[in-house]
Short mmCIF file of C-alpha atoms in Angstrom, two decimals:
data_model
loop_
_atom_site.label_atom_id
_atom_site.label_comp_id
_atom_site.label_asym_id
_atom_site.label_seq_id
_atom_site.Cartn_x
_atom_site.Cartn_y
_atom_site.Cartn_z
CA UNK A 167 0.00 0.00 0.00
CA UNK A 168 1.52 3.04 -1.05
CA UNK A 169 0.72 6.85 -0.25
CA UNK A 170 1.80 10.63 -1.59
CA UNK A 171 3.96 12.14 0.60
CA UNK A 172 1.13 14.43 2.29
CA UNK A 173 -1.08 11.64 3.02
CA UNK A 174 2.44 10.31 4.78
CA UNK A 175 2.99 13.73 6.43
CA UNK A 176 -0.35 13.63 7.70
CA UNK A 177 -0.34 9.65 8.94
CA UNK A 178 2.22 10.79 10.57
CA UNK A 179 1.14 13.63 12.52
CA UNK A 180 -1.83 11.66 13.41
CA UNK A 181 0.59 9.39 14.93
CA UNK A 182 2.47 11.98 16.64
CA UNK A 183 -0.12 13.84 18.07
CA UNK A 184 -1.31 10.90 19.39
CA UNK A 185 1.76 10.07 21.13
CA UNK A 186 1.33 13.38 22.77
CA UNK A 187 -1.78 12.97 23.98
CA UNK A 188 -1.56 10.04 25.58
CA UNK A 189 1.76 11.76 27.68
CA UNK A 190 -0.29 14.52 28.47
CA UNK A 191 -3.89 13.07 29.25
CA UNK A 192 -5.12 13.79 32.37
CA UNK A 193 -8.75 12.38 34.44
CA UNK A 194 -11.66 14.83 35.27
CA UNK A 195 -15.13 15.19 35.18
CA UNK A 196 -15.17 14.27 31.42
CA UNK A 197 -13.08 11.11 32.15
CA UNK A 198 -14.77 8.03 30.54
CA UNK A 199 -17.96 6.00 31.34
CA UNK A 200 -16.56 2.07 32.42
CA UNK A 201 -18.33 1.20 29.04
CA UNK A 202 -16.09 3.22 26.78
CA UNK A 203 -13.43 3.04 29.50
CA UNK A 204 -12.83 -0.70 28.38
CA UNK A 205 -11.98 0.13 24.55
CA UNK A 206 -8.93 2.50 25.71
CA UNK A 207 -6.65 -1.00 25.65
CA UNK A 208 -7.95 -1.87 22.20
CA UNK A 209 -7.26 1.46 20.42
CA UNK A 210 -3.98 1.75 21.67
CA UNK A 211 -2.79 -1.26 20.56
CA UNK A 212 -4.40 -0.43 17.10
CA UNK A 213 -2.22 2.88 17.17
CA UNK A 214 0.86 1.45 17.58
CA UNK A 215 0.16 -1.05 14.33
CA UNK A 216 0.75 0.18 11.08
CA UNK A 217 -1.86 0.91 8.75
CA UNK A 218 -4.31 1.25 10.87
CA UNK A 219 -5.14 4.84 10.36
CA UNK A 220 -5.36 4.27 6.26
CA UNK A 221 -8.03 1.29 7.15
CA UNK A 222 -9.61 2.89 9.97
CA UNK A 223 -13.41 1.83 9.13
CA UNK A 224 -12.45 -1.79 9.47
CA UNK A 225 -11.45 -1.52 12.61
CA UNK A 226 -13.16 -1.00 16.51
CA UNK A 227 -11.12 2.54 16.67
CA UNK A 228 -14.25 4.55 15.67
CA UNK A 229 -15.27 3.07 19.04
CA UNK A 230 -18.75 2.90 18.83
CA UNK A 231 -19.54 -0.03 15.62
CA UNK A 232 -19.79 2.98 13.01
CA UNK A 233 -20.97 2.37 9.64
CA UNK A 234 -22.59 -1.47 10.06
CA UNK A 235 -21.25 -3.92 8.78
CA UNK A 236 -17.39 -1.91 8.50
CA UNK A 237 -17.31 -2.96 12.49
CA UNK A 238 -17.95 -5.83 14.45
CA UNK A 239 -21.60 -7.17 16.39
CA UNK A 240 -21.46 -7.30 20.04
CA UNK A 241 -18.64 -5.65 20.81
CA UNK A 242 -16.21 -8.16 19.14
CA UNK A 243 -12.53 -6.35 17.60
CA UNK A 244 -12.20 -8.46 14.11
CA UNK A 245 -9.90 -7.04 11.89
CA UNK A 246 -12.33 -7.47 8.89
CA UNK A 247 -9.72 -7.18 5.65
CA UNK A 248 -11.37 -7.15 2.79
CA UNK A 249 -15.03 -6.66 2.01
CA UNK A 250 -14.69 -10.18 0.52
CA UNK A 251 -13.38 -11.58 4.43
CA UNK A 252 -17.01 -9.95 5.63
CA UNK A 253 -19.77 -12.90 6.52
CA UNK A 254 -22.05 -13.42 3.89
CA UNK A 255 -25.16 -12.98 6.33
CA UNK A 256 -23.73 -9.58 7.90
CA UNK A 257 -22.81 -8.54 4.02
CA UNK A 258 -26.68 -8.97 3.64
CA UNK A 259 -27.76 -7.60 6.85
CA UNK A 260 -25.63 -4.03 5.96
CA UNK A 261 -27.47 -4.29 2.75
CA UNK A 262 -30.67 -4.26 4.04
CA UNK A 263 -30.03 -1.61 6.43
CA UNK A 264 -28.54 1.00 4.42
CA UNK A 265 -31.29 0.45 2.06
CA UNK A 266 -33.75 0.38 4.43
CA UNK A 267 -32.28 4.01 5.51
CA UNK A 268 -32.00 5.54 2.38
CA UNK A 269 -35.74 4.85 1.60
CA UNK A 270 -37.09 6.31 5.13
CA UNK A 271 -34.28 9.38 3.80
CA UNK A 272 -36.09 9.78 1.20
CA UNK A 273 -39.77 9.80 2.46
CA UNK A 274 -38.34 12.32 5.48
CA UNK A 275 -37.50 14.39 2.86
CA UNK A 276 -40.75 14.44 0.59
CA UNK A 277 -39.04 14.97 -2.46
CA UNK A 278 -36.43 13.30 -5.25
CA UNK A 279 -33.68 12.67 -3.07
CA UNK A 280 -30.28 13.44 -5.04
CA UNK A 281 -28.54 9.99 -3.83
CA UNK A 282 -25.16 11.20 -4.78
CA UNK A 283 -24.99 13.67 -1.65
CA UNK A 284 -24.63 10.44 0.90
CA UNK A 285 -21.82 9.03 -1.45
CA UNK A 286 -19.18 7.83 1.42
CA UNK A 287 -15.64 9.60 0.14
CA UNK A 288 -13.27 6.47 1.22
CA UNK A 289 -10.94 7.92 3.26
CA UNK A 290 -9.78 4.63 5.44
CA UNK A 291 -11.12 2.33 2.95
CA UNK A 292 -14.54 2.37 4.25
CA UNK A 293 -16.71 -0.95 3.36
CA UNK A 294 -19.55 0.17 1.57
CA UNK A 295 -22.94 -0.96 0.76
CA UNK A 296 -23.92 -0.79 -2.86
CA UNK A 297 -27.10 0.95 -3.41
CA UNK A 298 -28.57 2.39 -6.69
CA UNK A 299 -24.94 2.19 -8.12
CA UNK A 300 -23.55 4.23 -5.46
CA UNK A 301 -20.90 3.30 -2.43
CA UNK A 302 -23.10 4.36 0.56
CA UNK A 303 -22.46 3.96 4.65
CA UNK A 304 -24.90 3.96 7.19
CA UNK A 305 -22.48 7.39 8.41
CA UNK A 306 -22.70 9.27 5.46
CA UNK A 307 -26.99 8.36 5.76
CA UNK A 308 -26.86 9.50 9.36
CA UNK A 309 -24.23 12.76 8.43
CA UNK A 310 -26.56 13.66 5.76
CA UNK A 311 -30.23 13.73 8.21
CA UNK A 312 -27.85 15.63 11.02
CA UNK A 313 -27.45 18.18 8.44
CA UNK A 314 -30.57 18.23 6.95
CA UNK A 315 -32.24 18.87 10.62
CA UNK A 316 -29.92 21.78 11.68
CA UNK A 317 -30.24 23.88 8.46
CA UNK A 318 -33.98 23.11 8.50
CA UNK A 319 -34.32 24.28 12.18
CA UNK A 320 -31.14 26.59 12.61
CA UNK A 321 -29.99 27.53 9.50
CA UNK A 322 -26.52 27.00 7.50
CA UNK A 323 -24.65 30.31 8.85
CA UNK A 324 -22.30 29.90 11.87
CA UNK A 325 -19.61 31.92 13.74
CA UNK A 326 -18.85 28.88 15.82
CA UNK A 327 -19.61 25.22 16.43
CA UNK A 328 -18.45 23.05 19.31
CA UNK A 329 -19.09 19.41 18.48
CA UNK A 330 -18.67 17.06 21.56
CA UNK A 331 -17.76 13.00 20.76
CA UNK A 332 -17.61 13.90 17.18
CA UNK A 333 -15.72 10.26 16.92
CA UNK A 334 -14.03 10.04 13.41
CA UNK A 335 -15.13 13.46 12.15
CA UNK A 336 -18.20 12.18 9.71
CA UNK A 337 -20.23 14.93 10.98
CA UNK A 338 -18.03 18.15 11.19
CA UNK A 339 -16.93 16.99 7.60
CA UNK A 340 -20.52 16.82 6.24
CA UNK A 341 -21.14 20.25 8.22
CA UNK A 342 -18.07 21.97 7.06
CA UNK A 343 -18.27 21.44 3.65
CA UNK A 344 -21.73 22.50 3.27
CA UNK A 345 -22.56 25.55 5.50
CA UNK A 346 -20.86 28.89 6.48
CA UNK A 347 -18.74 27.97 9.48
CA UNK A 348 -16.40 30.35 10.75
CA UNK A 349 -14.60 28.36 13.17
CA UNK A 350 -15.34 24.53 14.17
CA UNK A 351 -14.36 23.10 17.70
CA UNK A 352 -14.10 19.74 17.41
CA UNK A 353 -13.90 17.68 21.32
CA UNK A 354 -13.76 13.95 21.76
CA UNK A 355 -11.47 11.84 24.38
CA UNK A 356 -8.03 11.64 23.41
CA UNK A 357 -7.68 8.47 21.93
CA UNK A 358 -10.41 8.95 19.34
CA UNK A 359 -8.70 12.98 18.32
CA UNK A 360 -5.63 11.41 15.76
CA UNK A 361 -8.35 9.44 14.06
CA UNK A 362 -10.33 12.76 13.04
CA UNK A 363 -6.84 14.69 12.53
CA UNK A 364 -6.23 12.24 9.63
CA UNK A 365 -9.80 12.26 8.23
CA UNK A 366 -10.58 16.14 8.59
CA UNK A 367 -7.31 16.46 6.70
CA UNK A 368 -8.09 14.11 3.98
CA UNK A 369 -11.34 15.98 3.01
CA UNK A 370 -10.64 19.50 4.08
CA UNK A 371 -7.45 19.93 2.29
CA UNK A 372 -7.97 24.00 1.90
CA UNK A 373 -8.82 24.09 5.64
CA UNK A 374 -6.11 24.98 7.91
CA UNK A 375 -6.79 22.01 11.00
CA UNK A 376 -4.81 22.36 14.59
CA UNK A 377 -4.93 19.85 16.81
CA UNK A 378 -4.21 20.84 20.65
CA UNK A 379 -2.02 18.02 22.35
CA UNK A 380 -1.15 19.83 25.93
CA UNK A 381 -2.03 22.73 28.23
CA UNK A 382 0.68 24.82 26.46
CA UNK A 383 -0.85 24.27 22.82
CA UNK A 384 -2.45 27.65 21.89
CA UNK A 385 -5.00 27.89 19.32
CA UNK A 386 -4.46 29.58 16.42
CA UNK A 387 -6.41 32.66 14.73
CA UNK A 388 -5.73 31.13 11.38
CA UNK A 389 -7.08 28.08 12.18
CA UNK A 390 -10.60 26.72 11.13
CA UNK A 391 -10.55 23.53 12.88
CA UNK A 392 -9.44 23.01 16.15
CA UNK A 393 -9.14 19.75 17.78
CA UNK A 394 -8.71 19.03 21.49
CA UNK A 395 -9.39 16.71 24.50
CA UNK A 396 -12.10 17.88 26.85
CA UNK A 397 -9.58 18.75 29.55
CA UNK A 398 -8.46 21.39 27.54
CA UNK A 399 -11.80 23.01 26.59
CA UNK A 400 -11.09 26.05 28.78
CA UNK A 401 -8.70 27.64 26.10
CA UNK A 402 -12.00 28.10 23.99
CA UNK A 403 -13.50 31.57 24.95
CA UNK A 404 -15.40 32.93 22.14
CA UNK A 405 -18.61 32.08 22.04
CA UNK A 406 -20.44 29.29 20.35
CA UNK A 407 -22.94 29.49 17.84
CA UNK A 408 -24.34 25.54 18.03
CA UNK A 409 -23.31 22.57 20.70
CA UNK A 410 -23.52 19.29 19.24
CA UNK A 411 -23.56 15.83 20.62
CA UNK A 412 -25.10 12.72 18.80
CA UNK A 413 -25.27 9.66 19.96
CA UNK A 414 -22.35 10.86 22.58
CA UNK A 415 -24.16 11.77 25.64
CA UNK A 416 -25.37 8.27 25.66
CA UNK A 417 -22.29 6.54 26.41
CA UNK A 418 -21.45 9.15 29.27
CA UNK A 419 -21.99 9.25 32.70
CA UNK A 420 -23.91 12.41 34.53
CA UNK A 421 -20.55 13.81 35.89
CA UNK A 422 -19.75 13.83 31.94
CA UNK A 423 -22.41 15.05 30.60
CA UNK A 424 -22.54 17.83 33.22
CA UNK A 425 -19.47 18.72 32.39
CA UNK A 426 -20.14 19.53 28.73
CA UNK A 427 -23.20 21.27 29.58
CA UNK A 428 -21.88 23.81 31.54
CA UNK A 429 -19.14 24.46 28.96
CA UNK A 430 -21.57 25.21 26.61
CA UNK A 431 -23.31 27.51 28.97
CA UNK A 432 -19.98 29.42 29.87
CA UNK A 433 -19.50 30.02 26.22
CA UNK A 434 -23.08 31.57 26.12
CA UNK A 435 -23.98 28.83 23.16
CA UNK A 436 -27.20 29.88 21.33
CA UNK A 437 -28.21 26.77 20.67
CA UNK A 438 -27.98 22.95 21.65
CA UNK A 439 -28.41 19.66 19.29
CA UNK A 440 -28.65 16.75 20.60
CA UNK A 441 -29.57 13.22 19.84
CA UNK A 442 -29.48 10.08 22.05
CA UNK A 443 -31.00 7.76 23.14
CA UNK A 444 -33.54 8.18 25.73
CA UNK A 445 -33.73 4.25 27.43
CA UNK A 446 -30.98 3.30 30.19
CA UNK A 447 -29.12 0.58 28.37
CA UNK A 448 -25.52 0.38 30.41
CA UNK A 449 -25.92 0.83 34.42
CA UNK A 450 -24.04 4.55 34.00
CA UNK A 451 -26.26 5.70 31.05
CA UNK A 452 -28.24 8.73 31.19
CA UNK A 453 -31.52 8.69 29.02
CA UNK A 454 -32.02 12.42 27.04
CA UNK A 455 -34.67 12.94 28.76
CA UNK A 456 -33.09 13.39 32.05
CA UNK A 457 -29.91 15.19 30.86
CA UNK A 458 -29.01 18.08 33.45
CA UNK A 459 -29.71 21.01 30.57
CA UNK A 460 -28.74 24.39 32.06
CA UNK A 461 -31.70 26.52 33.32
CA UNK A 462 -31.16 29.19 31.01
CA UNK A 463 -32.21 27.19 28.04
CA UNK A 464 -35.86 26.09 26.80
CA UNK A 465 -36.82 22.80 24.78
CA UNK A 466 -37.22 24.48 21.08
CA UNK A 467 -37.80 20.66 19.35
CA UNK A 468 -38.07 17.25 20.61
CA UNK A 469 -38.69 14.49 18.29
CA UNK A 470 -38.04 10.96 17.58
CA UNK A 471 -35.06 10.23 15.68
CA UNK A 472 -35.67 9.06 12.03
CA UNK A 473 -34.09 5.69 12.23
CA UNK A 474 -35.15 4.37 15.74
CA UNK A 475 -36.41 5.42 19.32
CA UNK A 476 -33.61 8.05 20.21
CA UNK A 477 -34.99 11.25 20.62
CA UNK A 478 -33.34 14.33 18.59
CA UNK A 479 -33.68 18.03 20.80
CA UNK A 480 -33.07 21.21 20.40
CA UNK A 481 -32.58 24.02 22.68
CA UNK A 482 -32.10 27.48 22.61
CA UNK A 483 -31.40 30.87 24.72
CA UNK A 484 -34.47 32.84 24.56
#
């Protein structure tokens, strides 16, 4: 497998940055639930193995079984190779989903839905299902709605988002490329940051991206993207335009989730998105409904997610 030399120069970054963080993490309140806890093992030893960044879809360092079937069922690490090495019954299975997704898409949308727009771009050879002609994840599907839902309800124009457990960096790719953002924050725990370094990179070429390793990173005017572990959110000061968290939240604890919260209201955020799900599934989970949502913000929408029984909220400073 051979690269260019900036795809190197970037795998390599990834790798150092990475290196850094893990020197310089530290525990707090946004320290992680015992459920994602357990995955910390996993994703380092992924890493330290080479390659792993260029193939990231087939493997458990999106840390959360993104894009079915491109990770494994129940929690299971299987290094999947190529799409030919994926079961037969879980090749169907992704088949039927994705479909299954794109048609409800469609129908959400009540109109000719131009299928190109949820074309997954490959970067980590992603395994893709094969609808209409088209290479399509169940990401890109979910990306796309995300999207859809905040221009619909908030518009396309921002100074500044902050996007908590934005995991590879599906979202603030689909986001960034599409609307007016000024400046994107971009917050997950410090193992999953290198992972969205390298993708952000790939697909936001003319973007300048910094990614803060340590309490003496600064961040930079010039930059567009900044990356960072939650225990340095207090270098952001400006204020925020939108909070994000999907399907984030859910795998937190309330000290976590708390934590985020009152970020967001320190940075005087207009507006919060979230979606999770609202049913206790792990003994620390948190259902939406009882999130601890700062007092100075009312419930603007609250609605059942598209493709299941999360709920998707909004809320806003009136």
């Amino acid at each position: 497998m051979s690269f260019d030399k900036n795809t190197q120069e970037i795998i390599q970054k990834s790798l150092d940055a990475y290196r850094e963080l893990k020197i310089n993490h530290t525990e707090g309140d946004w320290s992680a639930s015992p459920v994602e806890e357990k995955n910390f093992d996993l994703r380092d030893f992924l890493l330290q193995k080479k390659g792993v960044l260029e193939k990231f879809r087939r493997t458990y360092l999106v840390a959360g079984r993104h894009n079915f079937p491109d990770s494994p069922r129940g929690g299971f690490y299987i290094e999947w190779g190529t799409p030919g090495d994926i079961p037969i019954q879980l090749r169907i299975h992704g088949r039927f989903k994705v479909f299954w997704m794109v048609a409800k898409l469609s129908l959400y949308k009540k109109f000719r839905l131009d299928f190109t727009k949820l074309v997954d771009k490959k970067i980590g050879k992603p395994v893709t299902q094969n609808i209409f002609g088209l290479n399509i994840t169940e990401s890109q599907i979910r990306n796309f709605y995300y999207k859809e839902e905040i221009k619909k309800y908030l518009g396309s124009d921002f100074d500044a988002i902050l996007e908590v457990g934005g995991g590879f960096g599906g979202l603030a790719g689909e986001l960034l490329k599409n609307f007016t953002i000024k400046r994107y924050y971009f917050v997950d725990l410090f193992d999953a940051l290198p992972l969205a370094y390298f993708y952000l990179r790939q697909i936001l070429p003319n973007d300048e991206i910094q990614i803060l390793t340590h309490k003496d990173s600064e961040i930079k005017s010039s930059a567009k993207v900044i990356i960072l572990p939650p225990s340095l959110l207090y270098k952001i000061s400006n204020k925020i335009s939108l909070f994000i968290n999907t399907m984030s939240f859910q795998h937190m604890n309330l000290k976590s989730i708390n934590f985020y919260l009152k970020e967001a209201s320190r940075l005087e955020t207009k507006n919060l998105f979230l979606n999770n799900r609202d049913w206790i599934r792990d003994p620390s989970d948190i259902k939406i409904s009882d999130y601890p949502i700062p007092k100075k913000y009312k419930k603007f929408l609250d609605k059942k997610w598209l493709y299941g029984n999360h709920r998707l909220q909004i809320f806003k400073i009136f």
